[in-house]
Amino acid sequence: MPSNVTPPRGMRDFLPADKRRRERVLSVVRDVYRAHGFDEIETPVVESSEYLFSGLGGDNEKQVFAVLRRGLDDEALRAASSALELADLGLRFDLTVPLARFYASHRAELPTVFRSVQIAPVWRAEKPQKGRYRQFVQCDIDILGEAGQLAEIELISATTAVLAALGLDGTTIRVNDRRVLLGVLSHWGVPAELHDRALLEIDKLDKIGVEGVAAQLVSIGVEAPGIADQLAQLGDATWDSATASPPPAWLDQGAFGDLLALRAALPEARLVFDPTLVRGMGYYTGTIFEVAHPDFSYSLGGGGRYDGMIGRFLGTDVPAAGFSLGFERIVDLVELDDADDDGLVVLYDKAVAPVELLALQKALVSRGEARVRLQKRAKNVGGQLDALAAAGFRRFVAVRGGEAPDDLEVRSLG
């Protein structure tokens, strides 16, 4: 027997108290999104390699857990020039690619404008570290079929409501637009074929700083003079500076006008214009956004418009936008009241017959108890009661045999 039996690196077990806490947070998220008109769906944990490696997932495509084709023989294994040639499936690395495939599969059964919720685990084969796991839960809402700005307004409004319901005060939402970023690259004279790579480097500003990004841009062939200074100026831009006269040369006025309209429609959301915001996924086409909190350097969620993705699956363009909450980061910040997490323990003596205990449990459940546990009385009753309270139970009854349900005295564990 191994002396150290643990889950695979980057994956976790959850004890009952942890699982209850996670489910309470998920229940709040589900209830708020449902109240805002979103319907929950479910997709398989694996998708076709054709979809997962379609070029839409950015660097995340490099982190797919691939699934080998069934029935491979030794000859096929030797003939393969790479491991990916042997895979026909992979674990999903996000919920957006599966949603696009889902919509292409079921479009005829869905409304013209479809508002979806997906809450499920995803997998990425990256280096595990604090706050970063190989298996983690994402909470996504998406609106498909709405070309107007109403989609972004609904997404940000619903997500803001979730954050408020979870008690996460002080959050802001950083917003930008891919058209603003492409205007920056054009202003710098970056060739179109380098745009995607350049945006991936700019997305690292918060990790490696202005000088680091400037060096990376030069290394891929971006030759704009004074690029470090220009990056710094880009990071200093605000709503006011972006509306100054004359406006910055890199600013796409149409895109910025849309962002101003978004701010006007959502005064409670505390939107902050951030022209350095990129979001690394290659499928974004317009507005992008991230949830920021003053106490943390990392975002608590993000999303944007990705009008081109579903057309890759369906052959017909469908407007789309989505917002994903970083559940694993949020769940550690949330403090929810446990008052509703109630339960009743039947603390019984050894002499009580199992058939009597089972009948008692059924009677208690049928009269409305949501959670009834049968537990034999321990020698250290005080310690036992403390452990039951920590497990979420709030009341108990002592059974010595022969009692009717209505005769039991219910006592508090608090």
CSV table of C-alpha atoms in Angstrom, one decimal:
chain,number,residue,atom,x,y,z
A,1,MET,CA,0.0,0.0,0.0
A,2,PRO,CA,1.6,3.4,-1.0
A,3,SER,CA,2.3,5.7,1.9
A,4,ASN,CA,1.1,8.8,0.1
A,5,VAL,CA,-2.1,8.2,-1.8
A,6,THR,CA,-3.1,11.5,-3.5
A,7,PRO,CA,-5.1,12.6,-6.5
A,8,PRO,CA,-3.3,13.3,-9.8
A,9,ARG,CA,-1.3,16.5,-9.8
A,10,GLY,CA,-3.4,19.6,-10.4
A,11,MET,CA,-6.6,17.7,-9.4
A,12,ARG,CA,-8.3,17.6,-6.0
A,13,ASP,CA,-10.6,15.7,-3.7
A,14,PHE,CA,-13.3,17.6,-1.8
A,15,LEU,CA,-14.4,16.6,1.7
A,16,PRO,CA,-18.1,16.9,2.5
A,17,ALA,CA,-17.8,20.4,4.0
A,18,ASP,CA,-15.9,21.7,1.0
A,19,LYS,CA,-18.4,20.1,-1.4
A,20,ARG,CA,-21.3,21.6,0.5
A,21,ARG,CA,-19.7,25.0,0.3
A,22,ARG,CA,-19.1,24.7,-3.5
A,23,GLU,CA,-22.7,23.6,-4.1
A,24,ARG,CA,-24.0,26.5,-2.1
A,25,VAL,CA,-22.1,28.9,-4.3
A,26,LEU,CA,-23.2,27.1,-7.5
A,27,SER,CA,-26.8,27.2,-6.3
A,28,VAL,CA,-26.6,31.0,-6.0
A,29,VAL,CA,-25.0,31.3,-9.5
A,30,ARG,CA,-27.7,29.0,-11.0
A,31,ASP,CA,-30.6,30.8,-9.4
A,32,VAL,CA,-29.4,34.3,-10.5
A,33,TYR,CA,-28.7,33.2,-14.1
A,34,ARG,CA,-32.0,31.5,-14.3
A,35,ALA,CA,-33.8,34.6,-13.0
A,36,HIS,CA,-32.1,36.5,-15.9
A,37,GLY,CA,-33.6,34.2,-18.5
A,38,PHE,CA,-30.8,31.7,-19.1
A,39,ASP,CA,-31.4,27.9,-19.6
A,40,GLU,CA,-28.9,25.3,-18.5
A,41,ILE,CA,-27.5,22.8,-20.9
A,42,GLU,CA,-24.9,19.9,-20.6
A,43,THR,CA,-22.3,18.7,-23.1
A,44,PRO,CA,-20.0,15.7,-23.1
A,45,VAL,CA,-16.6,16.0,-21.3
A,46,VAL,CA,-14.9,15.0,-24.6
A,47,GLU,CA,-15.1,16.6,-28.0
A,48,SER,CA,-13.7,15.6,-31.4
A,49,SER,CA,-10.0,16.5,-32.0
A,50,GLU,CA,-11.2,18.3,-35.1
A,51,TYR,CA,-13.0,20.8,-33.0
A,52,LEU,CA,-10.5,21.1,-30.1
A,53,PHE,CA,-7.6,21.7,-32.5
A,54,SER,CA,-9.4,24.1,-34.9
A,55,GLY,CA,-7.2,27.1,-34.1
A,56,LEU,CA,-9.8,28.9,-32.0
A,57,GLY,CA,-8.5,28.1,-28.5
A,58,GLY,CA,-5.2,30.0,-28.6
A,59,ASP,CA,-2.6,28.6,-26.3
A,60,ASN,CA,-5.2,26.4,-24.6
A,61,GLU,CA,-5.1,24.0,-27.6
A,62,LYS,CA,-1.5,23.1,-26.5
A,63,GLN,CA,-2.9,22.0,-23.1
A,64,VAL,CA,-5.5,19.5,-24.3
A,65,PHE,CA,-5.6,16.1,-22.7
A,66,ALA,CA,-5.9,14.0,-25.9
A,67,VAL,CA,-7.7,10.6,-25.9
A,68,LEU,CA,-6.1,7.8,-28.0
A,69,ARG,CA,-8.1,6.2,-30.7
A,70,ARG,CA,-9.4,2.8,-29.8
A,71,GLY,CA,-7.9,-0.3,-31.4
A,72,LEU,CA,-4.4,1.1,-32.1
A,73,ASP,CA,-1.8,-1.6,-32.9
A,74,ASP,CA,1.9,-1.5,-32.6
A,75,GLU,CA,2.4,-0.6,-36.2
A,76,ALA,CA,0.2,2.4,-36.0
A,77,LEU,CA,2.0,3.6,-32.8
A,78,ARG,CA,5.4,3.3,-34.6
A,79,ALA,CA,4.2,5.0,-37.7
A,80,ALA,CA,2.8,8.1,-36.0
A,81,SER,CA,5.0,11.2,-36.2
A,82,SER,CA,3.3,12.9,-33.2
A,83,ALA,CA,1.0,11.8,-30.4
A,84,LEU,CA,-1.9,13.9,-31.8
A,85,GLU,CA,-2.1,11.7,-34.9
A,86,LEU,CA,-3.2,8.9,-32.6
A,87,ALA,CA,-6.0,10.9,-30.9
A,88,ASP,CA,-9.5,11.3,-32.2
A,89,LEU,CA,-11.0,12.9,-29.0
A,90,GLY,CA,-9.8,15.2,-26.2
A,91,LEU,CA,-11.1,16.5,-22.9
A,92,ARG,CA,-12.7,19.9,-23.3
A,93,PHE,CA,-10.4,22.8,-22.3
A,94,ASP,CA,-13.3,25.3,-22.0
A,95,LEU,CA,-17.0,25.4,-22.5
A,96,THR,CA,-17.2,27.7,-25.5
A,97,VAL,CA,-16.0,25.3,-28.2
A,98,PRO,CA,-18.5,22.6,-26.9
A,99,LEU,CA,-21.3,25.2,-26.9
A,100,ALA,CA,-20.5,26.1,-30.6
A,101,ARG,CA,-20.7,22.4,-31.5
A,102,PHE,CA,-23.9,21.9,-29.4
A,103,TYR,CA,-25.6,24.8,-31.2
A,104,ALA,CA,-24.6,23.5,-34.6
A,105,SER,CA,-26.0,20.1,-33.6
A,106,HIS,CA,-29.3,21.4,-32.2
A,107,ARG,CA,-30.0,24.7,-33.9
A,108,ALA,CA,-33.4,23.6,-35.2
A,109,GLU,CA,-34.6,22.7,-31.7
A,110,LEU,CA,-33.4,26.0,-30.1
A,111,PRO,CA,-35.0,29.5,-30.1
A,112,THR,CA,-33.7,32.2,-32.5
A,113,VAL,CA,-31.9,33.9,-29.7
A,114,PHE,CA,-30.6,31.2,-27.3
A,115,ARG,CA,-29.4,32.1,-23.8
A,116,SER,CA,-27.5,29.2,-22.3
A,117,VAL,CA,-25.8,28.4,-18.9
A,118,GLN,CA,-23.1,25.7,-18.7
A,119,ILE,CA,-21.6,24.8,-15.3
A,120,ALA,CA,-19.1,22.0,-15.6
A,121,PRO,CA,-15.5,20.9,-15.2
A,122,VAL,CA,-12.8,21.5,-17.9
A,123,TRP,CA,-9.3,20.1,-18.2
A,124,ARG,CA,-6.0,21.7,-19.2
A,125,ALA,CA,-2.6,20.0,-19.0
A,126,GLU,CA,-0.7,22.9,-17.6
A,127,LYS,CA,1.8,23.2,-14.8
A,128,PRO,CA,-0.2,23.1,-11.5
A,129,GLN,CA,0.4,26.0,-9.1
A,130,LYS,CA,-1.4,27.9,-6.4
A,131,GLY,CA,-4.9,28.8,-7.7
A,132,ARG,CA,-4.3,27.0,-11.0
A,133,TYR,CA,-5.5,23.5,-11.5
A,134,ARG,CA,-5.6,20.9,-14.3
A,135,GLN,CA,-9.3,20.2,-13.6
A,136,PHE,CA,-11.5,23.1,-12.6
A,137,VAL,CA,-15.1,24.2,-12.9
A,138,GLN,CA,-16.3,27.0,-15.3
A,139,CYS,CA,-19.6,28.8,-15.1
A,140,ASP,CA,-20.5,30.2,-18.5
A,141,ILE,CA,-23.4,32.1,-19.8
A,142,ASP,CA,-23.7,32.8,-23.6
A,143,ILE,CA,-26.2,34.5,-25.9
A,144,LEU,CA,-26.3,33.1,-29.5
A,145,GLY,CA,-28.2,34.8,-32.3
A,146,GLU,CA,-28.3,38.4,-30.9
A,147,ALA,CA,-26.2,40.7,-33.1
A,148,GLY,CA,-26.9,43.9,-31.2
A,149,GLN,CA,-25.3,45.2,-28.0
A,150,LEU,CA,-28.2,43.8,-26.0
A,151,ALA,CA,-26.2,40.6,-25.7
A,152,GLU,CA,-23.3,42.2,-24.0
A,153,ILE,CA,-25.6,44.3,-21.8
A,154,GLU,CA,-27.5,41.2,-20.6
A,155,LEU,CA,-24.3,39.2,-20.0
A,156,ILE,CA,-22.6,41.9,-17.9
A,157,SER,CA,-25.9,42.7,-16.1
A,158,ALA,CA,-26.5,39.1,-15.1
A,159,THR,CA,-22.9,38.5,-14.1
A,160,THR,CA,-22.9,41.7,-12.0
A,161,ALA,CA,-26.0,40.4,-10.3
A,162,VAL,CA,-24.3,37.1,-9.5
A,163,LEU,CA,-21.3,38.9,-7.9
A,164,ALA,CA,-23.6,41.0,-5.8
A,165,ALA,CA,-25.6,38.0,-4.7
A,166,LEU,CA,-22.3,36.3,-3.6
A,167,GLY,CA,-21.3,39.4,-1.6
A,168,LEU,CA,-18.2,40.2,-3.8
A,169,ASP,CA,-18.2,44.0,-3.3
A,170,GLY,CA,-15.7,46.3,-5.0
A,171,THR,CA,-15.5,44.5,-8.3
A,172,THR,CA,-15.1,46.4,-11.6
A,173,ILE,CA,-15.3,45.1,-15.2
A,174,ARG,CA,-12.5,46.0,-17.5
A,175,VAL,CA,-13.7,46.4,-21.1
A,176,ASN,CA,-12.0,46.7,-24.5
A,177,ASP,CA,-12.8,45.8,-28.1
A,178,ARG,CA,-10.7,43.7,-30.5
A,179,ARG,CA,-11.2,46.5,-33.0
A,180,VAL,CA,-9.4,48.9,-30.7
A,181,LEU,CA,-6.5,46.4,-30.4
A,182,LEU,CA,-6.3,45.9,-34.1
A,183,GLY,CA,-6.2,49.7,-34.5
A,184,VAL,CA,-3.2,49.8,-32.2
A,185,LEU,CA,-1.4,47.2,-34.2
A,186,SER,CA,-2.2,49.0,-37.5
A,187,HIS,CA,-1.0,52.3,-35.9
A,188,TRP,CA,2.3,50.5,-35.1
A,189,GLY,CA,2.5,49.2,-38.7
A,190,VAL,CA,2.3,45.5,-37.6
A,191,PRO,CA,1.6,43.3,-40.6
A,192,ALA,CA,-1.7,41.5,-40.6
A,193,GLU,CA,-0.1,38.1,-40.5
A,194,LEU,CA,1.5,39.0,-37.1
A,195,HIS,CA,-1.6,40.3,-35.5
A,196,ASP,CA,-2.6,37.1,-33.6
A,197,ARG,CA,0.9,36.6,-32.3
A,198,ALA,CA,1.3,40.2,-31.3
A,199,LEU,CA,-2.0,40.2,-29.4
A,200,LEU,CA,-0.9,37.1,-27.5
A,201,GLU,CA,2.3,38.9,-26.4
A,202,ILE,CA,0.4,42.1,-25.4
A,203,ASP,CA,-1.9,39.8,-23.3
A,204,LYS,CA,1.2,39.1,-21.1
A,205,LEU,CA,1.6,42.7,-19.9
A,206,ASP,CA,0.4,41.9,-16.4
A,207,LYS,CA,2.9,39.0,-16.1
A,208,ILE,CA,6.1,40.3,-17.7
A,209,GLY,CA,5.6,44.1,-17.9
A,210,VAL,CA,6.1,46.7,-20.6
A,211,GLU,CA,9.8,45.9,-21.2
A,212,GLY,CA,9.2,42.2,-21.4
A,213,VAL,CA,6.3,42.5,-23.9
A,214,ALA,CA,8.3,45.0,-26.0
A,215,ALA,CA,11.1,42.6,-26.2
A,216,GLN,CA,8.8,39.7,-27.2
A,217,LEU,CA,7.1,41.9,-29.9
A,218,VAL,CA,10.5,42.7,-31.4
A,219,SER,CA,11.4,39.0,-31.3
A,220,ILE,CA,8.4,38.1,-33.5
A,221,GLY,CA,9.2,40.9,-36.0
A,222,VAL,CA,7.3,43.9,-34.7
A,223,GLU,CA,9.6,46.8,-35.5
A,224,ALA,CA,7.6,49.9,-34.3
A,225,PRO,CA,10.0,52.4,-32.8
A,226,GLY,CA,9.7,53.3,-29.2
A,227,ILE,CA,7.3,50.4,-28.6
A,228,ALA,CA,7.9,50.3,-24.9
A,229,ASP,CA,6.9,53.9,-24.5
A,230,GLN,CA,3.8,53.4,-26.7
A,231,LEU,CA,2.8,50.3,-24.6
A,232,ALA,CA,3.1,52.4,-21.4
A,233,GLN,CA,1.0,55.2,-22.9
A,234,LEU,CA,-1.6,52.6,-24.0
A,235,GLY,CA,-1.9,51.4,-20.4
A,236,ASP,CA,-2.5,54.9,-19.2
A,237,ALA,CA,-5.5,55.4,-21.4
A,238,THR,CA,-8.9,56.0,-19.6
A,239,TRP,CA,-12.4,57.0,-20.7
A,240,ASP,CA,-11.4,60.6,-20.4
A,241,SER,CA,-8.1,60.4,-22.3
A,242,ALA,CA,-9.8,58.3,-25.0
A,243,THR,CA,-12.4,61.1,-25.5
A,244,ALA,CA,-9.9,63.9,-25.6
A,245,SER,CA,-9.6,66.1,-28.6
A,246,PRO,CA,-8.0,65.1,-30.8
A,247,PRO,CA,-8.5,61.4,-29.9
A,248,PRO,CA,-5.5,59.0,-29.8
A,249,ALA,CA,-4.4,57.9,-33.3
A,250,TRP,CA,-4.8,54.3,-32.3
A,251,LEU,CA,-8.4,54.6,-31.2
A,252,ASP,CA,-11.2,53.0,-33.3
A,253,GLN,CA,-14.0,55.5,-32.8
A,254,GLY,CA,-16.7,53.0,-33.8
A,255,ALA,CA,-15.5,50.5,-31.3
A,256,PHE,CA,-15.0,53.1,-28.6
A,257,GLY,CA,-18.5,54.5,-29.2
A,258,ASP,CA,-19.9,51.0,-28.6
A,259,LEU,CA,-18.0,50.8,-25.3
A,260,LEU,CA,-19.3,54.2,-24.2
A,261,ALA,CA,-22.9,53.1,-25.0
A,262,LEU,CA,-22.2,50.0,-22.9
A,263,ARG,CA,-21.1,52.1,-20.0
A,264,ALA,CA,-24.2,54.3,-20.3
A,265,ALA,CA,-26.5,51.2,-20.2
A,266,LEU,CA,-24.8,49.6,-17.2
A,267,PRO,CA,-24.0,52.4,-14.6
A,268,GLU,CA,-24.1,49.8,-11.8
A,269,ALA,CA,-21.5,47.6,-13.3
A,270,ARG,CA,-18.5,50.0,-12.8
A,271,LEU,CA,-17.0,49.6,-16.3
A,272,VAL,CA,-13.3,50.6,-16.8
A,273,PHE,CA,-11.9,51.1,-20.2
A,274,ASP,CA,-8.6,49.2,-20.6
A,275,PRO,CA,-7.1,49.2,-24.1
A,276,THR,CA,-4.4,46.7,-22.9
A,277,LEU,CA,-7.0,44.0,-22.3
A,278,VAL,CA,-6.6,41.3,-24.8
A,279,ARG,CA,-8.0,37.9,-23.6
A,280,GLY,CA,-5.9,35.2,-25.2
A,281,MET,CA,-8.5,33.2,-26.9
A,282,GLY,CA,-8.3,33.5,-30.7
A,283,TYR,CA,-12.0,33.5,-31.3
A,284,TYR,CA,-13.0,37.0,-29.9
A,285,THR,CA,-14.1,39.4,-32.6
A,286,GLY,CA,-15.5,42.5,-30.8
A,287,THR,CA,-16.2,43.6,-27.2
A,288,ILE,CA,-14.1,41.8,-24.5
A,289,PHE,CA,-14.4,42.1,-20.7
A,290,GLU,CA,-12.9,40.8,-17.5
A,291,VAL,CA,-13.9,41.0,-13.8
A,292,ALA,CA,-11.3,42.7,-11.6
A,293,HIS,CA,-11.2,42.9,-7.8
A,294,PRO,CA,-8.9,45.5,-6.0
A,295,ASP,CA,-7.6,42.8,-3.6
A,296,PHE,CA,-6.4,40.4,-6.4
A,297,SER,CA,-4.0,40.6,-9.3
A,298,TYR,CA,-5.9,38.0,-11.3
A,299,SER,CA,-9.3,38.3,-12.9
A,300,LEU,CA,-12.4,36.6,-11.5
A,301,GLY,CA,-14.0,36.0,-14.9
A,302,GLY,CA,-14.2,37.3,-18.4
A,303,GLY,CA,-15.6,36.9,-21.9
A,304,GLY,CA,-16.6,38.8,-25.0
A,305,ARG,CA,-18.1,38.6,-28.5
A,306,TYR,CA,-17.1,35.7,-30.8
A,307,ASP,CA,-19.2,36.0,-33.9
A,308,GLY,CA,-17.0,33.9,-36.1
A,309,MET,CA,-16.8,30.7,-34.1
A,310,ILE,CA,-20.2,29.0,-34.7
A,311,GLY,CA,-19.9,29.5,-38.5
A,312,ARG,CA,-16.8,27.3,-38.4
A,313,PHE,CA,-19.1,24.4,-37.2
A,314,LEU,CA,-22.4,25.4,-39.0
A,315,GLY,CA,-21.2,26.9,-42.2
A,316,THR,CA,-23.5,30.0,-41.5
A,317,ASP,CA,-22.4,32.9,-39.3
A,318,VAL,CA,-24.3,33.3,-36.0
A,319,PRO,CA,-23.6,36.2,-33.7
A,320,ALA,CA,-22.5,35.1,-30.2
A,321,ALA,CA,-21.2,36.5,-27.0
A,322,GLY,CA,-20.4,34.9,-23.6
A,323,PHE,CA,-19.2,35.5,-20.0
A,324,SER,CA,-17.3,33.0,-17.9
A,325,LEU,CA,-16.9,33.2,-14.2
A,326,GLY,CA,-13.7,31.8,-12.6
A,327,PHE,CA,-15.5,29.6,-10.1
A,328,GLU,CA,-12.4,28.2,-8.4
A,329,ARG,CA,-11.2,31.7,-7.6
A,330,ILE,CA,-14.5,33.0,-6.6
A,331,VAL,CA,-15.5,30.1,-4.3
A,332,ASP,CA,-12.6,30.8,-2.0
A,333,LEU,CA,-13.6,34.4,-1.6
A,334,VAL,CA,-17.3,33.9,-0.9
A,335,GLU,CA,-18.8,33.8,2.6
A,336,LEU,CA,-22.4,32.5,2.6
A,337,ASP,CA,-24.7,32.0,5.6
A,338,ASP,CA,-25.0,28.3,6.6
A,339,ALA,CA,-28.4,28.8,8.3
A,340,ASP,CA,-30.3,26.9,5.6
A,341,ASP,CA,-27.9,24.0,5.7
A,342,ASP,CA,-29.9,22.1,8.3
A,343,GLY,CA,-30.1,18.5,9.2
A,344,LEU,CA,-31.3,16.1,11.9
A,345,VAL,CA,-29.2,13.3,13.5
A,346,VAL,CA,-30.8,10.2,15.0
A,347,LEU,CA,-28.3,9.4,17.8
A,348,TYR,CA,-29.1,5.8,18.7
A,349,ASP,CA,-28.0,3.2,21.3
A,350,LYS,CA,-26.4,0.0,20.2
A,351,ALA,CA,-29.4,-2.0,21.3
A,352,VAL,CA,-31.9,-0.4,18.9
A,353,ALA,CA,-32.8,-2.7,16.0
A,354,PRO,CA,-31.9,-1.7,12.4
A,355,VAL,CA,-35.5,-2.2,11.3
A,356,GLU,CA,-36.7,0.3,13.9
A,357,LEU,CA,-34.1,2.8,12.9
A,358,LEU,CA,-35.0,2.6,9.3
A,359,ALA,CA,-38.7,3.0,10.0
A,360,LEU,CA,-37.9,6.0,12.1
A,361,GLN,CA,-35.7,7.6,9.4
A,362,LYS,CA,-38.5,7.1,6.8
A,363,ALA,CA,-41.0,8.7,9.1
A,364,LEU,CA,-38.9,11.7,9.8
A,365,VAL,CA,-38.2,12.2,6.1
A,366,SER,CA,-41.8,11.8,5.2
A,367,ARG,CA,-42.9,14.5,7.7
A,368,GLY,CA,-40.5,17.1,6.0
A,369,GLU,CA,-37.0,16.6,7.3
A,370,ALA,CA,-34.6,17.3,4.4
A,371,ARG,CA,-31.6,15.4,5.8
A,372,VAL,CA,-31.7,12.6,8.4
A,373,ARG,CA,-28.6,10.7,9.4
A,374,LEU,CA,-28.5,7.6,11.6
A,375,GLN,CA,-25.5,7.6,13.9
A,376,LYS,CA,-24.6,5.3,16.8
A,377,ARG,CA,-23.9,7.1,20.1
A,378,ALA,CA,-20.1,7.4,20.8
A,379,LYS,CA,-18.5,7.2,24.2
A,380,ASN,CA,-17.4,10.9,23.8
A,381,VAL,CA,-20.8,12.3,22.9
A,382,GLY,CA,-19.6,15.9,23.2
A,383,GLY,CA,-16.9,15.4,20.6
A,384,GLN,CA,-19.4,13.5,18.4
A,385,LEU,CA,-21.9,16.4,18.5
A,386,ASP,CA,-19.2,18.9,17.6
A,387,ALA,CA,-18.2,16.8,14.6
A,388,LEU,CA,-21.8,16.6,13.5
A,389,ALA,CA,-22.3,20.4,13.8
A,390,ALA,CA,-19.2,20.8,11.7
A,391,ALA,CA,-20.7,18.5,9.1
A,392,GLY,CA,-23.7,20.9,8.7
A,393,PHE,CA,-26.2,19.3,11.1
A,394,ARG,CA,-28.1,21.6,13.5
A,395,ARG,CA,-30.4,19.3,15.5
A,396,PHE,CA,-30.4,15.8,17.0
A,397,VAL,CA,-32.7,13.3,18.7
A,398,ALA,CA,-31.6,10.6,21.2
A,399,VAL,CA,-33.1,7.1,20.6
A,400,ARG,CA,-32.9,4.3,23.0
A,401,GLY,CA,-35.6,2.1,21.4
A,402,GLY,CA,-39.4,2.0,21.2
A,403,GLU,CA,-39.9,5.7,20.7
A,404,ALA,CA,-42.5,7.0,18.2
A,405,PRO,CA,-41.4,9.9,15.9
A,406,ASP,CA,-43.8,12.4,17.6
A,407,ASP,CA,-42.4,11.5,21.1
A,408,LEU,CA,-38.7,12.4,20.2
A,409,GLU,CA,-37.3,15.5,21.8
A,410,VAL,CA,-35.4,17.5,19.2
A,411,ARG,CA,-32.3,19.2,20.6
A,412,SER,CA,-30.0,21.8,19.1
A,413,LEU,CA,-26.4,21.1,18.2
A,414,GLY,CA,-25.6,24.8,18.3
